mmCIF file of C-alpha atoms in Angstrom:
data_model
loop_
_atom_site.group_PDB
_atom_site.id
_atom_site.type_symbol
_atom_site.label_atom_id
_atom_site.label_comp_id
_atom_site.label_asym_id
_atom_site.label_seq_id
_atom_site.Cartn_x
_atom_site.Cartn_y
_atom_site.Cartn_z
ATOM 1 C CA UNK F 193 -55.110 6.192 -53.500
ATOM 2 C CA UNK F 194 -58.400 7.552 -51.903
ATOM 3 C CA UNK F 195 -60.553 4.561 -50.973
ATOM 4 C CA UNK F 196 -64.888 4.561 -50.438
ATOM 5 C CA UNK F 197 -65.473 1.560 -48.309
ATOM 6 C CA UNK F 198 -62.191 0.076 -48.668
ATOM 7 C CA UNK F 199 -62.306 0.479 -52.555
ATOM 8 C CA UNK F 200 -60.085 2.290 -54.597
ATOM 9 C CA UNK F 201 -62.735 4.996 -55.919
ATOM 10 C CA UNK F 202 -61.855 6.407 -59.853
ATOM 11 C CA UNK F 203 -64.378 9.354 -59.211
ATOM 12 C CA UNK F 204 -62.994 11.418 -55.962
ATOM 13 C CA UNK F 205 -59.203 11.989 -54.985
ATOM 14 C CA UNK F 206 -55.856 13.534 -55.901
ATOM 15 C CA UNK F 207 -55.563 12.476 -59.702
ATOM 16 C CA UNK F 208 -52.163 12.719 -61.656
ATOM 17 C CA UNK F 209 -52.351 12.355 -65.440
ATOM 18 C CA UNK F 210 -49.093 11.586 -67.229
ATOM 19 C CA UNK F 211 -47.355 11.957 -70.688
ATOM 20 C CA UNK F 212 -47.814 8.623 -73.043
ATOM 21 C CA UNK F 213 -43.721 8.127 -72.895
ATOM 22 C CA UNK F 214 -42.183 7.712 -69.222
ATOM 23 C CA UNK F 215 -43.110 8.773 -66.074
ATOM 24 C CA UNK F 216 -43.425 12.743 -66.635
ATOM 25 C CA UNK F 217 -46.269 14.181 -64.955
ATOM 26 C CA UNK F 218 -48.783 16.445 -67.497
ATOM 27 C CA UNK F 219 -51.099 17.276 -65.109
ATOM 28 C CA UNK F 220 -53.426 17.046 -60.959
ATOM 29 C CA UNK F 221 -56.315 17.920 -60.522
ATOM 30 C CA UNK F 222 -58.786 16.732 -57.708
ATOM 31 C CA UNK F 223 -62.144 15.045 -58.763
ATOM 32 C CA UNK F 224 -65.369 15.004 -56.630
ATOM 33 C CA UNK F 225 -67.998 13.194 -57.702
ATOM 34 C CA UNK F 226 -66.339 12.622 -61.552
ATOM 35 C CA UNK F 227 -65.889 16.466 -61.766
ATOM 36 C CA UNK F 228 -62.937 18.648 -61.176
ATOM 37 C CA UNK F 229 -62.429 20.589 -58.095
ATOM 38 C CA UNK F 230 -59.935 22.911 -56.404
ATOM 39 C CA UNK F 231 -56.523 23.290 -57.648
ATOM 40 C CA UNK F 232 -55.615 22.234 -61.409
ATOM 41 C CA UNK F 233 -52.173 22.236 -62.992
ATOM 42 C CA UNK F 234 -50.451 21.349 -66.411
ATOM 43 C CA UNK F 235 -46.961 20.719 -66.976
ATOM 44 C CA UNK F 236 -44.993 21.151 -70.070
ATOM 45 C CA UNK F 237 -43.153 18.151 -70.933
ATOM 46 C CA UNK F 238 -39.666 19.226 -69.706
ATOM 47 C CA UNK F 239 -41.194 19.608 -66.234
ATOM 48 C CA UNK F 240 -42.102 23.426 -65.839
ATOM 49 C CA UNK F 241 -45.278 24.364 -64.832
ATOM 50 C CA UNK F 242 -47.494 25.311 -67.886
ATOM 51 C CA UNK F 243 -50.966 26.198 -66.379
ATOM 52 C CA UNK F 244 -52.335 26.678 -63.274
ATOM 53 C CA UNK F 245 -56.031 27.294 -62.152
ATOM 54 C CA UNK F 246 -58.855 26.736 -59.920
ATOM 55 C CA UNK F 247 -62.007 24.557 -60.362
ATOM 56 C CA UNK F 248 -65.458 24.610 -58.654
ATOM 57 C CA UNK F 249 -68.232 21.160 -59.611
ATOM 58 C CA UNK F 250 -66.006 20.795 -62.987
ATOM 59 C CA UNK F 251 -66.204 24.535 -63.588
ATOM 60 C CA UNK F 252 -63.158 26.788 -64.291
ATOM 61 C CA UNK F 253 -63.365 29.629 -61.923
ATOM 62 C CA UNK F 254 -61.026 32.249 -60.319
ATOM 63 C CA UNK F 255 -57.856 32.816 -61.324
ATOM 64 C CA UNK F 256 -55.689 31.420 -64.209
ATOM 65 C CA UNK F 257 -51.880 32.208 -64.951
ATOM 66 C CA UNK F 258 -50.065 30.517 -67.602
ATOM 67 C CA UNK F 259 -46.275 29.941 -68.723
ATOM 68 C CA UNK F 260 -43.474 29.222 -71.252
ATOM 69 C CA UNK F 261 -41.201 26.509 -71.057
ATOM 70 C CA UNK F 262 -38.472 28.418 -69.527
ATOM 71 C CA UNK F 263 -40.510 29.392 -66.790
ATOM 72 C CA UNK F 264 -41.523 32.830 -68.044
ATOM 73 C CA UNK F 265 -45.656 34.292 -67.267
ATOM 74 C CA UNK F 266 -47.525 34.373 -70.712
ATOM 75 C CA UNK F 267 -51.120 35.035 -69.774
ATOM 76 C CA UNK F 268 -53.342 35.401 -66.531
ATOM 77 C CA UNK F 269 -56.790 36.040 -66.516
ATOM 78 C CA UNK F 270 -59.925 35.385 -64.404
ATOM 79 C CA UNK F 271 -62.595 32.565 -65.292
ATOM 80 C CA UNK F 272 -66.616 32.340 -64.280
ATOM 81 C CA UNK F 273 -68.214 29.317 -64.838
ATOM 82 C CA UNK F 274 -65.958 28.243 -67.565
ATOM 83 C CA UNK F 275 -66.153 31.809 -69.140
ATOM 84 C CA UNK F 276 -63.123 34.501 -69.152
ATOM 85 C CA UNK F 277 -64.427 37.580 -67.140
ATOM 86 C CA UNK F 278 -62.267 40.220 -66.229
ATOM 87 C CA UNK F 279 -58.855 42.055 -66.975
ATOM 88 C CA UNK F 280 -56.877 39.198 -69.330
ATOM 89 C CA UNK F 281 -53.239 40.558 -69.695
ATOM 90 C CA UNK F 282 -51.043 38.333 -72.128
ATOM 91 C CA UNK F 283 -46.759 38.601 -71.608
ATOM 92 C CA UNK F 284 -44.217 38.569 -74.082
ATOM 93 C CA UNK F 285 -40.678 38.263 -73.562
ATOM 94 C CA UNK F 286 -41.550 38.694 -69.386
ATOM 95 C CA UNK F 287 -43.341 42.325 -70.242
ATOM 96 C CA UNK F 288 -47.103 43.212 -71.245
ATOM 97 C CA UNK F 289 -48.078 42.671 -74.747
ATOM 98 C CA UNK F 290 -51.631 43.455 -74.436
ATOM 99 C CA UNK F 291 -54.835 43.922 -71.679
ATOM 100 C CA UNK F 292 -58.110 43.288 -72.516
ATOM 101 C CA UNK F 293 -61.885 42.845 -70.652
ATOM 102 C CA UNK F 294 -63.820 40.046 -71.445
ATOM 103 C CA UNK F 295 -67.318 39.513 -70.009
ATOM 104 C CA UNK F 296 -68.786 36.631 -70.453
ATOM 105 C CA UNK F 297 -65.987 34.631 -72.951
ATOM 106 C CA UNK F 298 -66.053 37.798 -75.411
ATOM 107 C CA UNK F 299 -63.676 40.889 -75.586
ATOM 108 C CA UNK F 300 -66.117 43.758 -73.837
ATOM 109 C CA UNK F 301 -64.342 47.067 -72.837
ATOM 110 C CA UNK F 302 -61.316 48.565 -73.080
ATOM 111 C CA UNK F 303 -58.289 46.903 -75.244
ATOM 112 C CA UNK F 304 -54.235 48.072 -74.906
ATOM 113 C CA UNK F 305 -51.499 46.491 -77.383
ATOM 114 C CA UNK F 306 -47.862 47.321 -76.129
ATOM 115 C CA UNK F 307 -44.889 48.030 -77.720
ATOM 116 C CA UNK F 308 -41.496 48.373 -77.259
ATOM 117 C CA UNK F 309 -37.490 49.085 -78.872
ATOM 118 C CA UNK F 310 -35.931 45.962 -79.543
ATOM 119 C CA UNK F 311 -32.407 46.990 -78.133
ATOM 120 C CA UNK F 312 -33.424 49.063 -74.980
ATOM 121 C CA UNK F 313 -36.510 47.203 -74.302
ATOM 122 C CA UNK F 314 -38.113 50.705 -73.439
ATOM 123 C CA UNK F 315 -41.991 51.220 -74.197
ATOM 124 C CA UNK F 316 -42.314 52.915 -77.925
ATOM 125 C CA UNK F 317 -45.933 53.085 -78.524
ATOM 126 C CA UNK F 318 -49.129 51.471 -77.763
ATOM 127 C CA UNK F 319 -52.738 50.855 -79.212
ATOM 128 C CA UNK F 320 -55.992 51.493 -77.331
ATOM 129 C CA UNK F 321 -59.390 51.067 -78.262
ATOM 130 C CA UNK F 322 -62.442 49.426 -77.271
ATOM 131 C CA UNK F 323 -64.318 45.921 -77.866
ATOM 132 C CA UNK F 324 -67.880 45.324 -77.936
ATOM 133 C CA UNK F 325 -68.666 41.658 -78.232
ATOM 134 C CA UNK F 326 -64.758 40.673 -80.017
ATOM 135 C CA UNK F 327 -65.641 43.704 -82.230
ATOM 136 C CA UNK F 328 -64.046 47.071 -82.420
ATOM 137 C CA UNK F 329 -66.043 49.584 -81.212
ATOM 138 C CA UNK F 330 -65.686 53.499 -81.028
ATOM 139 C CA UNK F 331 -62.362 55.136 -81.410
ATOM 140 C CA UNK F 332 -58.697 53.006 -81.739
ATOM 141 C CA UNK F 333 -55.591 55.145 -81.430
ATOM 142 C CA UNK F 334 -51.894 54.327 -82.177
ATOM 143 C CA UNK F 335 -49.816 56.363 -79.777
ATOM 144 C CA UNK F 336 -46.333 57.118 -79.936
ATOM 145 C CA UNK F 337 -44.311 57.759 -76.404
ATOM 146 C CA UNK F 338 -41.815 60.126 -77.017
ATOM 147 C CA UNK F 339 -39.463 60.623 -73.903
ATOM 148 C CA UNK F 340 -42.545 60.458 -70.967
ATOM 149 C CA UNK F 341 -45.414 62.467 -73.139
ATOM 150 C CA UNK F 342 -47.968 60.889 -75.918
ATOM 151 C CA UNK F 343 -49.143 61.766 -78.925
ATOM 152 C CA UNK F 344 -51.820 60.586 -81.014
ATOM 153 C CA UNK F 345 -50.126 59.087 -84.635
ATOM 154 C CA UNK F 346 -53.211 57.319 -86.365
ATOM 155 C CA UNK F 347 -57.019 56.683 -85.245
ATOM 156 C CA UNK F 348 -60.209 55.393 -86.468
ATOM 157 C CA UNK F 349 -63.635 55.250 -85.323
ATOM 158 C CA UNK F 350 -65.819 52.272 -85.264
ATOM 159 C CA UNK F 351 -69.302 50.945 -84.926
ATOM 160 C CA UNK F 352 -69.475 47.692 -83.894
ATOM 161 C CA UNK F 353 -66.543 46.212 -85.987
ATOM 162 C CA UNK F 354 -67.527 48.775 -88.916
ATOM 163 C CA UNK F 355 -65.279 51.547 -89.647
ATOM 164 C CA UNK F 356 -67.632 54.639 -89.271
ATOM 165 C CA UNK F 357 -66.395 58.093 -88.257
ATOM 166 C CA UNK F 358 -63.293 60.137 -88.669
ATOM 167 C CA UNK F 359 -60.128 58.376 -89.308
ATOM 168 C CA UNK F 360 -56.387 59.665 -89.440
ATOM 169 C CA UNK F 361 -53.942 57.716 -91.150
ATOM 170 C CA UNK F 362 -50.003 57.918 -91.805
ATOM 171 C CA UNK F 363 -48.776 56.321 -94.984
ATOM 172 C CA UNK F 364 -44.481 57.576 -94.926
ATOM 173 C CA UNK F 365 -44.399 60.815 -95.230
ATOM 174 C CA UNK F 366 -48.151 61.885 -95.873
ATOM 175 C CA UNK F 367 -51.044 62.092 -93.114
ATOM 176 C CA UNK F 368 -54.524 61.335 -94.697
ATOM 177 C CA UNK F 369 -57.169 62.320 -92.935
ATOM 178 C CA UNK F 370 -61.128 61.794 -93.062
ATOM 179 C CA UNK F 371 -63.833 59.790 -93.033
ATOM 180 C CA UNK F 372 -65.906 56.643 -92.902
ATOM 181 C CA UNK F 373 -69.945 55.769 -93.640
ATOM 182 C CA UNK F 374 -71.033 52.212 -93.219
ATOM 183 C CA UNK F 375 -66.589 50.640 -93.923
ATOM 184 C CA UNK F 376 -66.781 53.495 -97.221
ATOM 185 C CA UNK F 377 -64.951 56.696 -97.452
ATOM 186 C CA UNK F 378 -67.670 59.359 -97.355
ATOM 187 C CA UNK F 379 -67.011 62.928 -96.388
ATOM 188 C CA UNK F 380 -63.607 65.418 -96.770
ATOM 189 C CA UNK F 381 -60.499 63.932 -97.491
ATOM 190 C CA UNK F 382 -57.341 65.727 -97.166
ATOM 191 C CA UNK F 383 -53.719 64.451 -97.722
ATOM 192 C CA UNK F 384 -50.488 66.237 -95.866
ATOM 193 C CA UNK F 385 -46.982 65.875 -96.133
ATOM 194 C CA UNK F 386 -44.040 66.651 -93.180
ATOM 195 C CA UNK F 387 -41.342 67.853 -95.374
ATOM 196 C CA UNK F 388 -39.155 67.549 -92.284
ATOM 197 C CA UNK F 389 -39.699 63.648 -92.144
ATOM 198 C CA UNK F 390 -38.991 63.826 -96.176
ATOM 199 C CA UNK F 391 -35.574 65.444 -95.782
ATOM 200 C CA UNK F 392 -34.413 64.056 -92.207
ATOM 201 C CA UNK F 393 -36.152 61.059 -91.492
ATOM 202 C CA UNK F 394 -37.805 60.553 -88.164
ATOM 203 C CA UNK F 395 -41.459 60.195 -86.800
ATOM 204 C CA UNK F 396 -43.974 62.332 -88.586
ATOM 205 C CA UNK F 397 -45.583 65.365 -87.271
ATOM 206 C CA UNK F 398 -49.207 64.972 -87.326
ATOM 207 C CA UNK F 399 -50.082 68.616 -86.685
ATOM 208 C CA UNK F 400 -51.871 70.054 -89.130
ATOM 209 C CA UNK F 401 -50.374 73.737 -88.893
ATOM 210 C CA UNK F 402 -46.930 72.320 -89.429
ATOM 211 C CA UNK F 403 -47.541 70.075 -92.539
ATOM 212 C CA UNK F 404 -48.099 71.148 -96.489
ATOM 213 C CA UNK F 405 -51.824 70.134 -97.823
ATOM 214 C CA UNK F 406 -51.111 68.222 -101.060
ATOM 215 C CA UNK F 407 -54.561 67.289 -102.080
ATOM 216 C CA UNK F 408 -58.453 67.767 -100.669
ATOM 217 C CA UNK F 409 -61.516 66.481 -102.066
ATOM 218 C CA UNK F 410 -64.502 64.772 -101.265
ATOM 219 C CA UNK F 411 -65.964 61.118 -100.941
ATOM 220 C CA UNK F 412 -69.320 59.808 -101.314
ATOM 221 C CA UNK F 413 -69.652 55.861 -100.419
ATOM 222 C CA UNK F 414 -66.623 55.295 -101.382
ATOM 223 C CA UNK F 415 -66.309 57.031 -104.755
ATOM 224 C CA UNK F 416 -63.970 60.223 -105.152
ATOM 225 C CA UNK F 417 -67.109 62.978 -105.654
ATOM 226 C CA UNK F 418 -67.004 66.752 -106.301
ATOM 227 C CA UNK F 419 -63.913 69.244 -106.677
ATOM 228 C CA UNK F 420 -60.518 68.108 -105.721
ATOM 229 C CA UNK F 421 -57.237 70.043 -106.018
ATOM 230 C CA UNK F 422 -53.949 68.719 -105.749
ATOM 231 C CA UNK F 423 -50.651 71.145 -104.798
ATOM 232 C CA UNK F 424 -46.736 70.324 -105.362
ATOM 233 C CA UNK F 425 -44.549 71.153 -101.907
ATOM 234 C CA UNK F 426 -44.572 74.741 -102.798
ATOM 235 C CA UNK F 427 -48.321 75.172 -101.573
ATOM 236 C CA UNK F 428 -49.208 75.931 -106.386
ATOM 237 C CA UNK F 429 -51.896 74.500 -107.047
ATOM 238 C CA UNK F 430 -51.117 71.415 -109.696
ATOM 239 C CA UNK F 431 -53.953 70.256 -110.606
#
């Protein structure tokens, strides 16, 4: 016990905080003056180590890691003044699932989602993009990683959390692609197919010179506007 003129002092010292049932620790800290500081840990309840921190006049600040009950890293991150700031990376099954910036408690910068095969564990594809204040900003792409090189599946643009600006999409065997005004479709539209991917299976090729052009038309705030044409496989015009 720390003691203040021989008195056992609730307000400064080593503190130890423990689960309502037996003698299992759930957490010490260090209080000055009533508030946390220096070193802070939580425990899960079958012993392991949960969180683990640092606090400055009852602030969180520098870094924070956190874990499973087996032992395994979930999350670090950095913390100012009670805020998250800096490069957060959350684990899954001991390997990244995603990185992202915060500044000032909000997702600001750039934003990666990992993932991987099941069996081999091997990295498969990924999502980047950008936050601005927890919103999506600017352009998000799904990426494949084939072998060691990347290519570009699906994007869209944003502004702001709004959908505005090109877009590519893949829906089986077709890739759309066009545009967004204001979270509406507005602009050309086109719609491909990979007949390889119809006949064999596989991932679809997304370049344009390889696929078949089964319809084009035109969008205005979200309403189909204008000409369209749609073709069978063959490349004849069908309608």
């Amino acid at each position: 016990m720390i003691k203040k003129a021989g008195i056992y002092d609730e307000d400064n010292g080593k503190k130890t905080d423990y689960y309502e049932y037996g003698d299992i620790v759930n957490a010490e800290y260090t209080l000055l003056s009533g508030k946390m500081n220096g070193l802070f840990k939580v425990y899960h309840i079958n012993g392991k180590l949960k969180k683990t921190g640092n606090y400055s006049n009852g602030l969180a600040n520098g870094k924070f890691t956190e874990y499973d009950e087996a032992g395994n890293k979930t999350a670090e991150y950095t913390m100012l003044n009670d805020e998250k700031n800096g490069l957060l990376t959350f684990y899954e099954d001991m390997k990244i699932s995603y990185t992202s910036i915060f500044i000032g408690d909000l997702m600001n910068g750039a934003h990666t989602e990992y993932y991987y095969d099941e069996q081999s564990g091997k990295l498969i594809a990924k999502i980047e993009g950008e936050f601005l204040d927890d919103e999506k900003n600017v352009i998000w792409k799904t990426i494949l990683i084939e072998d060691t090189e990347e290519r570009i599946l699906s994007f869209e643009t944003f502004a702001r959390g709004i959908k505005n600006g090109a877009f590519q999409e893949v829906i089986g065997d077709t890739l759309i692609i066009g545009s967004y005004r204001n979270d509406k479709l507005n602009g050309d539209y086109n719609l491909y197919i990979d007949l390889t991917r119809l006949f064999l299976g596989g991932t679809i090729n997304t370049k344009i010179e390889d696929l078949i052009l089964l319809g084009e038309g035109n969008y205005f705030e979200g309403k189909e506007a204008g000409y369209w044409k749609y073709y069978d496989i063959s490349g004849v015009l069908r309608s």
